[in-house]
Amino acid sequence: MKFLKFDEIDSTNNYMKENIPSFENYDIVSAKIQTSGRGRRGNVWLSPEGMALFSFLLKPEKTLSIIEATKLPLLAGISTLVALKKIKDGAYSFKWTNDVFLNSKKLCGILIERVKDDFVVGIGINVANKIPEDIKNIAISMESDYDIDKLILKVVEEFSLYYKRFSEGKWQEIIEEINSYNFLKNKKIRVHIGDKVFQGIARNIVEDGRIEIEMDGEIKLFSVGEIKIEKDYY
Ligand code: BTN
């Protein structure tokens, strides 16, 4: 397994995507600093020193269907959560679809990008970096001097174990575990669907990776493509 380490790079996801043929399953690229870190929905991912900033390659043995691929962010989330919990126990939760929270604040973000049949799994975790004052209400850092390389290896190892179980048809077990950490469960949330805004109560994450939202006493299922949950509401 290859583990390429950069002091500074534009984005570990970009590097891996641009050099896919030179990487094998579970090879890793990390950086101390990213100058153009990318988040989901085209957001900028500020990437100061002290964060674990890395991408690894998933090369499935057979082409994943779209439904299987939509489960990958959940798999990456639970793997990261469990890896971190093993390193230092704490009140971690999984915020559907891609975030790991600690003490109800965002600790880690995940950006998965498909390149033909392969997937670049990009993860940013606030390990030793200090959180800027203006986002302290929504983000948190472990503020620990852990060995970041070891932490990265642990996350990738945990992902490989979850992915193996997923490939063996044990998804039901995994989704139950994910639900046991479901941050949004029973929280009142405001969701944007197209240009409309609704209020609802989040319930369980279901088998196909969608989330149940109770609106006016009725359960509706949503995928991330359809909704945006307002951050500062729940
Ligand atoms: C999000 O929550 O919006 C996802 C953030 C993902 C950030 C990581 S850091 C390593 C990898 N390289 C990037 O440019 N982005 C991901």
XYZ file of N, CA and C and ligand atoms in Angstrom:
718
model
N 0.841 -1.205 0.000
C 0.000 0.000 0.000
C 0.882 1.264 0.000
N 0.538 2.180 -0.922
C 1.325 3.406 -1.061
C 0.740 4.500 -0.151
N 1.627 5.251 0.517
C 1.170 6.365 1.350
C 2.042 7.571 0.979
N 1.510 8.416 0.078
C 2.256 9.583 -0.403
C 1.970 10.767 0.495
N 3.034 11.409 1.008
C 2.810 12.522 1.951
C 3.384 13.823 1.393
N 2.541 14.836 1.281
C 2.992 16.143 0.801
C 2.975 17.142 1.953
N 3.923 18.097 1.904
C 3.839 19.187 2.894
C 2.705 20.119 2.488
N 2.647 20.422 1.182
C 1.616 21.338 0.681
C 1.164 20.876 -0.697
N -0.110 20.967 -0.929
C -0.671 20.535 -2.214
C -1.960 21.327 -2.433
N -2.463 21.385 -3.667
C -3.739 22.097 -3.843
C -4.857 21.325 -3.129
N -5.019 20.055 -3.493
C -6.049 19.228 -2.859
C -5.651 17.761 -3.049
N -5.713 16.988 -1.983
C -5.335 15.567 -2.105
C -6.313 14.833 -3.032
N -7.585 15.258 -3.038
C -8.548 14.639 -3.959
C -8.142 14.930 -5.407
N -7.772 16.197 -5.681
C -7.363 16.547 -7.051
C -6.175 15.701 -7.468
N -5.178 15.609 -6.580
C -3.954 14.882 -6.936
C -4.283 13.425 -7.266
N -5.102 12.817 -6.441
C -5.412 11.412 -6.670
C -6.220 11.241 -7.965
N -7.176 12.143 -8.181
C -7.993 12.046 -9.397
C -7.133 12.205 -10.655
N -6.143 13.111 -10.566
C -5.303 13.361 -11.743
C -4.303 12.237 -11.993
N -4.060 11.423 -10.970
C -3.034 10.381 -11.102
C -3.582 8.984 -10.819
N -4.863 8.804 -11.085
C -5.522 7.535 -10.756
C -4.741 6.290 -11.221
N -4.223 6.269 -12.470
C -3.575 5.022 -12.915
C -2.375 4.615 -12.057
N -1.786 5.569 -11.341
C -0.604 5.189 -10.546
C -0.981 4.678 -9.152
N -2.282 4.614 -8.869
C -2.697 4.175 -7.529
C -3.453 2.855 -7.535
N -3.276 2.120 -6.437
C -3.986 0.845 -6.227
C -5.034 1.049 -5.128
N -5.830 0.001 -4.951
C -6.854 0.029 -3.903
C -6.232 0.401 -2.551
N -6.834 1.344 -1.872
C -6.437 1.798 -0.528
C -5.100 2.530 -0.460
N -4.524 2.914 -1.606
C -3.367 3.819 -1.563
C -3.847 5.165 -1.015
N -2.931 5.869 -0.361
C -3.309 7.116 0.339
C -2.429 8.281 -0.118
N -3.042 9.459 -0.204
C -2.288 10.701 -0.402
C -2.669 11.624 0.749
N -1.663 12.198 1.423
C -2.002 13.141 2.500
C -1.199 14.423 2.319
N -1.628 15.462 3.004
C -0.897 16.732 2.943
C -0.996 17.427 4.295
N 0.073 18.198 4.618
C -0.005 18.970 5.882
C -0.911 20.180 5.692
N -0.866 20.737 4.467
C -1.675 21.925 4.141
C -2.257 21.745 2.737
N -3.489 22.175 2.539
C -4.047 22.218 1.169
C -4.292 23.682 0.816
N -3.891 24.071 -0.391
C -4.104 25.466 -0.778
C -5.457 25.664 -1.470
N -6.040 24.577 -1.986
C -7.382 24.667 -2.601
C -8.232 23.483 -2.164
N -8.310 23.282 -0.858
C -9.112 22.167 -0.327
C -10.562 22.330 -0.767
N -11.174 21.234 -1.136
C -12.557 21.294 -1.616
C -13.509 20.558 -0.698
N -14.660 21.176 -0.453
C -15.708 20.537 0.326
C -16.840 20.120 -0.595
N -17.935 19.680 -0.006
C -19.074 19.278 -0.837
C -19.792 20.506 -1.368
N -20.629 20.272 -2.350
C -21.419 21.324 -3.012
C -20.564 22.522 -3.438
N -19.319 22.239 -3.861
C -18.450 23.306 -4.368
C -17.895 24.230 -3.294
N -18.060 23.869 -2.024
C -17.537 24.720 -0.954
C -16.015 24.633 -0.863
N -15.432 25.696 -0.322
C -13.994 25.680 -0.043
C -13.811 24.944 1.281
N -12.756 24.121 1.368
C -12.461 23.437 2.638
C -11.160 24.029 3.168
N -11.261 24.907 4.163
C -10.057 25.519 4.728
C -9.200 24.417 5.318
N -7.919 24.429 4.985
C -7.081 23.266 5.297
C -5.777 23.659 5.983
N -5.855 24.163 7.222
C -4.631 24.575 7.917
C -3.842 23.386 8.448
N -2.614 23.642 8.834
C -1.781 22.594 9.420
C -2.439 22.105 10.720
N -2.312 20.817 10.973
C -2.891 20.250 12.200
C -4.122 19.420 11.894
N -4.695 19.642 10.690
C -5.830 18.803 10.267
C -5.278 17.524 9.650
N -6.021 16.444 9.763
C -5.688 15.260 8.960
C -6.352 15.502 7.616
N -5.563 15.615 6.562
C -6.079 15.915 5.216
C -5.609 14.801 4.296
N -6.525 13.979 3.861
C -6.075 12.838 3.053
C -7.165 12.317 2.126
N -6.692 11.566 1.122
C -7.610 10.886 0.203
C -7.083 9.472 0.029
N -8.012 8.532 -0.107
C -7.561 7.183 -0.463
C -8.433 6.675 -1.603
N -7.887 5.673 -2.291
C -8.586 5.172 -3.469
C -9.358 3.904 -3.136
N -10.592 3.847 -3.584
C -11.359 2.600 -3.495
C -11.532 2.100 -4.926
N -11.014 0.897 -5.168
C -11.120 0.285 -6.493
C -11.968 -0.966 -6.336
N -13.284 -0.859 -6.472
C -14.130 -2.036 -6.251
C -13.816 -3.140 -7.260
N -14.007 -4.383 -6.812
C -13.719 -5.513 -7.706
C -14.680 -5.558 -8.880
N -15.929 -5.131 -8.617
C -16.861 -5.026 -9.739
C -17.531 -3.651 -9.677
N -18.016 -3.215 -10.845
C -18.617 -1.878 -10.915
C -19.760 -1.729 -9.918
N -19.735 -0.646 -9.149
C -20.824 -0.426 -8.186
C -21.993 0.252 -8.886
N -23.202 -0.195 -8.541
C -24.396 0.465 -9.078
C -24.518 1.829 -8.394
N -25.399 2.671 -8.927
C -25.577 3.993 -8.306
C -26.058 3.831 -6.867
N -26.953 2.871 -6.641
C -27.470 2.660 -5.275
C -26.346 2.226 -4.339
N -25.478 1.327 -4.818
C -24.345 0.914 -3.963
C -23.416 2.099 -3.695
N -23.183 2.892 -4.741
C -22.271 4.029 -4.590
C -22.811 5.063 -3.597
N -24.143 5.209 -3.506
C -24.682 6.205 -2.571
C -24.477 5.760 -1.111
N -24.132 4.496 -0.931
C -23.886 4.021 0.438
C -22.449 4.319 0.899
N -21.579 4.666 -0.040
C -20.173 4.868 0.332
C -19.948 6.010 1.329
N -20.635 7.154 1.184
C -20.423 8.209 2.187
C -20.802 7.740 3.601
N -21.846 6.919 3.670
C -22.262 6.403 4.983
C -21.199 5.447 5.528
N -20.652 4.625 4.640
C -19.590 3.701 5.063
C -18.344 4.467 5.519
N -18.004 5.507 4.750
C -16.821 6.302 5.117
C -17.070 7.006 6.454
N -18.296 7.476 6.650
C -18.637 8.168 7.902
C -18.522 7.247 9.106
N -19.146 6.081 9.029
C -19.124 5.172 10.193
C -17.694 4.684 10.446
N -16.934 4.430 9.376
C -15.553 3.956 9.567
C -14.704 5.008 10.275
N -14.868 6.264 9.836
C -14.078 7.337 10.449
C -14.485 7.509 11.908
N -15.789 7.500 12.138
C -16.290 7.651 13.514
C -15.717 6.556 14.423
N -15.794 5.307 13.960
C -15.338 4.185 14.797
C -13.819 4.252 15.005
N -13.090 4.626 13.940
C -11.630 4.737 14.079
C -11.290 5.799 15.128
N -11.970 6.946 15.063
C -11.673 8.026 16.016
C -12.055 7.621 17.438
N -13.185 6.942 17.541
C -13.665 6.504 18.860
C -12.669 5.521 19.499
N -12.039 4.691 18.639
C -11.050 3.744 19.174
C -9.792 4.477 19.640
N -9.492 5.602 18.965
C -8.292 6.362 19.345
C -8.573 7.130 20.636
N -9.723 7.791 20.682
C -10.108 8.495 21.920
C -11.629 8.474 22.024
N -12.141 7.855 23.041
C -13.591 7.737 23.197
C -14.215 9.120 23.416
N -15.440 9.291 22.983
C -16.109 10.575 23.149
C -17.509 10.509 22.578
N -18.225 11.643 22.647
C -19.613 11.681 22.176
C -19.649 11.960 20.674
N -19.285 10.946 19.892
C -19.287 11.094 18.435
C -20.670 10.790 17.888
N -21.006 11.431 16.779
C -22.238 11.052 16.085
C -22.004 11.208 14.589
N -22.950 10.619 13.841
C -22.848 10.662 12.386
C -23.954 11.556 11.879
N -23.555 12.637 11.195
C -24.594 13.497 10.648
C -24.796 13.150 9.181
N -25.977 12.535 8.927
C -26.315 12.160 7.553
C -26.058 13.332 6.623
N -25.435 13.214 5.508
C -24.940 11.995 4.930
C -23.449 11.763 5.116
N -22.692 12.799 5.396
C -21.240 12.634 5.296
C -20.401 13.102 6.469
N -20.998 13.607 7.522
C -20.156 14.274 8.521
C -20.050 13.491 9.820
N -18.873 13.577 10.431
C -18.735 13.031 11.781
C -18.742 14.220 12.731
N -19.575 14.130 13.739
C -19.693 15.177 14.740
C -19.084 14.700 16.056
N -18.622 15.656 16.854
C -18.190 15.372 18.226
C -18.858 16.446 19.080
N -19.463 16.045 20.161
C -20.187 16.995 21.030
C -21.106 17.909 20.218
N -21.823 17.314 19.263
C -22.811 18.023 18.437
C -22.212 19.078 17.500
N -20.906 18.994 17.240
C -20.279 19.946 16.318
C -19.460 19.186 15.279
N -19.286 19.806 14.109
C -18.605 19.092 13.027
C -17.102 18.919 13.306
N -16.676 17.653 13.251
C -15.273 17.317 13.501
C -14.583 16.937 12.195
N -15.393 16.412 11.269
C -14.796 15.821 10.074
C -15.746 15.920 8.884
N -15.184 16.191 7.719
C -15.984 16.225 6.496
C -15.450 15.213 5.488
N -16.340 14.723 4.657
C -15.972 13.674 3.701
C -16.468 14.052 2.298
N -15.578 13.946 1.337
C -15.946 14.239 -0.055
C -15.536 13.049 -0.914
N -16.541 12.347 -1.460
C -16.232 11.178 -2.279
C -16.511 11.505 -3.742
N -15.531 11.240 -4.590
C -15.701 11.541 -6.008
C -15.468 10.287 -6.839
N -16.380 10.071 -7.790
C -16.278 8.882 -8.642
C -15.469 9.206 -9.888
N -14.538 8.330 -10.226
C -13.797 8.464 -11.480
C -13.959 7.129 -12.199
N -14.809 7.107 -13.191
C -15.215 5.853 -13.854
C -15.697 4.866 -12.795
N -14.974 3.734 -12.606
C -15.450 2.749 -11.631
C -14.769 2.884 -10.274
N -13.859 3.853 -10.159
C -13.121 4.028 -8.903
C -13.675 5.204 -8.103
N -13.304 5.241 -6.818
C -13.793 6.310 -5.952
C -12.629 6.901 -5.165
N -12.544 8.229 -5.193
C -11.550 8.911 -4.369
C -12.282 9.369 -3.113
N -11.848 8.841 -1.984
C -12.506 9.171 -0.712
C -11.624 10.202 -0.004
N -12.097 11.436 0.079
C -11.321 12.521 0.689
C -11.877 12.846 2.059
N -10.978 12.931 3.037
C -11.426 13.156 4.418
C -10.586 14.259 5.065
N -11.255 15.138 5.775
C -10.575 16.184 6.544
C -11.052 16.113 7.987
N -10.104 15.964 8.912
C -10.481 15.842 10.336
C -9.723 16.905 11.145
N -10.463 17.623 11.984
C -9.815 18.613 12.841
C -9.127 17.888 13.992
N -7.825 17.705 13.857
C -7.095 16.935 14.878
C -6.407 17.875 15.865
N -5.453 18.672 15.374
C -4.698 19.530 16.291
C -4.975 21.012 16.034
N -5.575 21.310 14.877
C -5.830 22.715 14.517
C -6.854 23.360 15.439
N -6.672 24.667 15.642
C -7.642 25.414 16.463
C -8.787 25.870 15.542
N -10.007 25.865 16.074
C -11.167 26.286 15.278
C -11.295 27.814 15.370
N -11.421 28.492 14.220
C -11.577 29.961 14.261
C -12.805 30.371 15.085
N -12.669 31.483 15.768
C -13.704 31.974 16.694
C -15.101 32.011 16.050
N -15.177 32.464 14.772
C -16.485 32.671 14.138
C -17.228 31.377 13.791
N -16.559 30.218 13.879
C -17.305 28.976 13.601
C -17.259 28.004 14.789
N -16.839 28.534 15.941
C -16.730 27.678 17.136
C -18.059 27.077 17.580
N -19.172 27.705 17.178
C -20.492 27.157 17.554
C -20.883 25.953 16.700
N -20.214 25.763 15.555
C -20.604 24.638 14.683
C -19.488 23.627 14.413
N -18.254 23.999 14.739
C -17.136 23.083 14.435
C -16.305 22.829 15.680
N -15.631 21.685 15.689
C -14.826 21.317 16.858
C -13.547 20.625 16.399
N -12.515 20.721 17.211
C -11.268 20.023 16.917
C -10.950 19.100 18.087
N -10.234 18.010 17.796
C -9.837 17.120 18.891
C -8.787 17.815 19.762
N -8.155 18.842 19.192
C -7.082 19.582 19.864
C -6.104 18.647 20.548
N -5.659 17.664 19.790
C -4.747 16.657 20.329
C -3.533 16.515 19.433
N -2.429 16.141 20.044
C -1.223 15.996 19.223
C -1.024 14.537 18.784
N -2.113 13.892 18.345
C -1.991 12.521 17.849
C -1.084 12.476 16.654
N -0.503 11.324 16.440
C 0.277 11.088 15.246
C -0.718 11.002 14.067
N -0.728 12.031 13.229
C -1.752 12.120 12.164
C -1.613 10.975 11.161
N -0.379 10.563 10.860
C -0.199 9.446 9.908
C -0.844 8.166 10.448
N -0.654 7.926 11.741
C -1.240 6.706 12.340
C -2.762 6.785 12.309
N -3.278 7.980 12.591
C -4.734 8.173 12.591
C -5.301 7.915 11.180
N -4.603 8.415 10.172
C -5.056 8.215 8.784
C -5.072 6.713 8.465
N -4.005 6.023 8.836
C -3.942 4.582 8.552
C -5.068 3.836 9.255
N -5.393 4.269 10.459
C -6.463 3.618 11.226
C -7.816 3.811 10.520
N -8.050 5.032 10.016
C -9.326 5.306 9.326
C -9.435 4.436 8.068
N -8.348 4.354 7.300
C -8.392 3.579 6.052
C -8.559 2.091 6.378
N -7.887 1.644 7.419
C -8.012 0.229 7.820
C -9.470 -0.071 8.220
N -10.036 0.833 9.001
C -11.432 0.634 9.456
C -12.374 0.632 8.249
N -12.129 1.557 7.292
C -12.974 1.587 6.091
C -12.884 0.243 5.355
N -11.663 -0.298 5.249
C -11.506 -1.551 4.491
C -12.295 -2.676 5.169
N -12.369 -2.648 6.495
C -13.128 -3.684 7.215
C -14.633 -3.519 6.981
N -15.086 -2.270 7.050
C -16.524 -2.026 6.794
C -16.868 -2.355 5.350
N -15.967 -1.981 4.421
C -16.258 -2.236 3.004
C -16.337 -3.738 2.733
N -15.500 -4.504 3.436
C -15.510 -5.968 3.265
C -16.872 -6.508 3.729
N -17.322 -6.025 4.894
C -18.631 -6.482 5.401
C -19.747 -6.084 4.426
N -19.648 -4.866 3.899
C -20.627 -4.376 2.923
C -20.645 -5.290 1.691
N -19.453 -5.677 1.216
C -19.364 -6.548 0.030
C -19.907 -7.940 0.323
N -19.862 -8.333 1.599
C -20.362 -9.660 1.978
C -21.868 -9.657 2.260
N -22.517 -8.540 2.003
C -23.971 -8.456 2.162
C -24.420 -8.141 3.579
N -23.509 -7.549 4.390
C -23.886 -7.266 5.785
C -24.350 -5.819 5.990
N -24.906 -5.230 4.952
C -25.298 -3.813 5.009
C -26.328 -3.536 6.100
N -27.271 -4.470 6.286
C -28.333 -4.254 7.273
C -27.753 -4.015 8.674
N -26.757 -4.836 8.996
C -26.052 -4.700 10.281
C -25.389 -3.325 10.383
N -24.769 -2.928 9.270
C -24.018 -1.660 9.271
C -24.967 -0.471 9.411
N -26.099 -0.549 8.708
C -27.039 0.582 8.755
C -27.623 0.727 10.172
N -27.786 -0.408 10.855
C -28.265 -0.322 12.248
C -27.238 0.381 13.119
N -25.982 0.043 12.873
C -24.908 0.689 13.635
C -24.881 2.195 13.340
N -25.025 2.530 12.050
C -25.033 3.945 11.654
C -26.185 4.669 12.363
N -27.350 4.031 12.402
C -28.500 4.649 13.069
C -28.272 4.858 14.561
N -27.442 4.008 15.159
C -27.192 4.182 16.588
C -26.382 5.457 16.853
N -25.789 6.024 15.791
C -25.032 7.285 15.946
C -25.711 8.447 15.214
N -26.964 8.244 14.800
C -27.648 9.213 13.935
C -27.895 10.555 14.643
N -27.077 11.530 14.311
C -27.148 12.834 14.983
C -28.494 13.534 14.783
N -29.072 13.384 13.590
C -30.294 14.136 13.280
C -31.549 13.528 13.895
N -31.449 12.269 14.347
C -32.659 11.560 14.792
C -33.455 12.355 15.844
N -34.738 12.496 15.551
C -35.700 13.193 16.414
C -35.434 14.695 16.542
N -34.571 15.217 15.675
C -34.331 16.666 15.713
C -35.257 17.347 14.709
N -35.703 18.516 15.132
C -36.538 19.317 14.252
C -35.594 19.969 13.247
N -35.864 19.768 11.987
C -34.952 20.339 10.997
C -35.739 21.140 9.957
N -35.015 21.997 9.293
C -35.649 22.752 8.213
C -34.990 22.282 6.934
N -35.802 21.821 6.005
C -35.215 21.259 4.783
C -35.616 22.078 3.555
N -34.662 22.188 2.662
C -34.908 22.898 1.394
C -35.053 21.851 0.311
N -36.168 21.871 -0.351
C -36.366 20.961 -1.478
C -36.673 21.847 -2.673
N -35.734 21.867 -3.594
C -35.851 22.842 -4.682
C -35.828 24.226 -4.049
N -36.801 25.068 -4.401
C -36.795 26.391 -3.780
C -37.822 26.498 -2.648
N -38.325 25.344 -2.187
C -39.295 25.364 -1.081
C -38.605 24.982 0.230
N -39.098 25.528 1.352
C -38.542 25.204 2.669
C -39.634 24.549 3.510
N -39.317 23.393 4.099
C -40.287 22.682 4.939
C -39.677 22.453 6.314
N -40.568 22.244 7.289
C -40.092 21.838 8.600
C -40.439 20.388 8.805
N -39.590 19.654 9.479
C -39.895 18.254 9.721
C -39.060 17.732 10.865
N -39.296 16.470 11.201
C -38.501 15.833 12.252
C -37.763 14.663 11.621
N -36.446 14.674 11.758
C -35.649 13.594 11.152
C -35.841 12.323 11.963
N -35.927 11.211 11.257
C -36.054 9.912 11.933
C -34.882 9.032 11.521
N -35.156 7.807 11.060
C -34.061 6.874 10.772
C -33.486 7.008 9.360
N -32.252 6.512 9.248
C -31.643 6.360 7.921
C -32.062 4.961 7.476
N -32.595 4.843 6.275
C -33.135 3.539 5.863
C -32.130 2.772 4.996
N -32.531 1.553 4.658
C -31.659 0.599 3.976
C -30.957 1.166 2.737
N -31.683 1.959 1.956
C -31.058 2.462 0.717
C -30.256 3.748 0.935
N -30.077 4.138 2.207
C -29.237 5.300 2.511
C -30.005 6.607 2.587
N -31.335 6.562 2.286
C -32.116 7.794 2.404
C -32.505 8.023 3.870
N -33.000 9.215 4.169
C -33.403 9.506 5.547
C -34.908 9.745 5.601
N -35.506 9.294 6.710
C -36.945 9.532 6.908
C -37.118 10.904 7.550
N -38.023 11.670 6.999
C -38.365 12.948 7.628
C -39.879 13.000 7.805
N -40.259 13.222 9.051
C -41.693 13.275 9.331
C -42.184 14.700 9.109
N -43.134 14.811 8.191
C -43.694 16.138 7.901
C -45.199 16.037 8.034
N -45.783 16.846 8.896
C -47.237 16.807 9.137
C -47.706 15.385 9.417
N -46.978 14.668 10.266
C -47.376 13.331 10.682
C -47.128 12.236 9.653
N -46.586 12.600 8.533
C -46.344 11.616 7.479
C -44.838 11.439 7.252
N -44.406 10.165 7.142
C -42.972 9.915 6.911
C -42.662 10.000 5.424
N -41.682 10.827 5.090
C -41.245 10.899 3.691
C -39.762 10.564 3.633
N -39.345 9.982 2.522
C -37.937 9.591 2.379
C -37.214 10.549 1.456
N -36.025 10.964 1.878
C -35.277 11.908 1.054
C -33.845 11.463 0.825
N -33.349 11.770 -0.352
C -31.931 11.536 -0.628
C -31.261 12.898 -0.644
N -29.972 12.883 -0.506
C -29.270 14.158 -0.357
C -29.427 15.050 -1.582
N -29.627 14.428 -2.729
C -29.806 15.214 -3.935
C -31.060 16.082 -3.874
N -32.018 15.652 -3.036
C -33.291 16.367 -2.995
C -33.359 17.431 -1.902
N -32.572 17.228 -0.847
C -32.732 18.168 0.268
C -31.424 18.767 0.756
N -31.589 19.910 1.372
C -30.466 20.550 2.049
C -31.006 20.847 3.444
N -30.284 20.389 4.464
C -30.774 20.611 5.825
C -30.073 21.837 6.399
N -30.853 22.769 6.896
C -30.251 24.012 7.365
C -29.393 23.791 8.596
N -28.132 24.190 8.483
C -27.135 23.937 9.524
C -27.475 24.561 10.870
N -27.908 25.814 10.840
C -28.029 26.501 12.125
C -29.429 26.375 12.710
N -30.163 25.344 12.272
C -31.529 25.211 12.785
C -31.671 24.079 13.788
N -31.055 22.896 13.487
C -31.250 21.780 14.403
C -30.462 21.985 15.683
C -17.268 18.650 3.387
O -17.657 18.489 4.541
O -17.712 19.571 2.677
C -16.230 17.711 2.830
C -14.829 18.141 3.136
C -13.768 17.202 2.580
C -12.363 17.738 2.789
C -11.298 16.751 2.408
S -9.711 17.250 2.962
C -8.939 16.025 2.007
C -9.691 15.953 0.686
N -9.162 16.913 -0.261
C -10.037 17.874 -0.557
O -9.832 18.833 -1.339
N -11.200 17.662 0.107
C -11.132 16.460 0.915
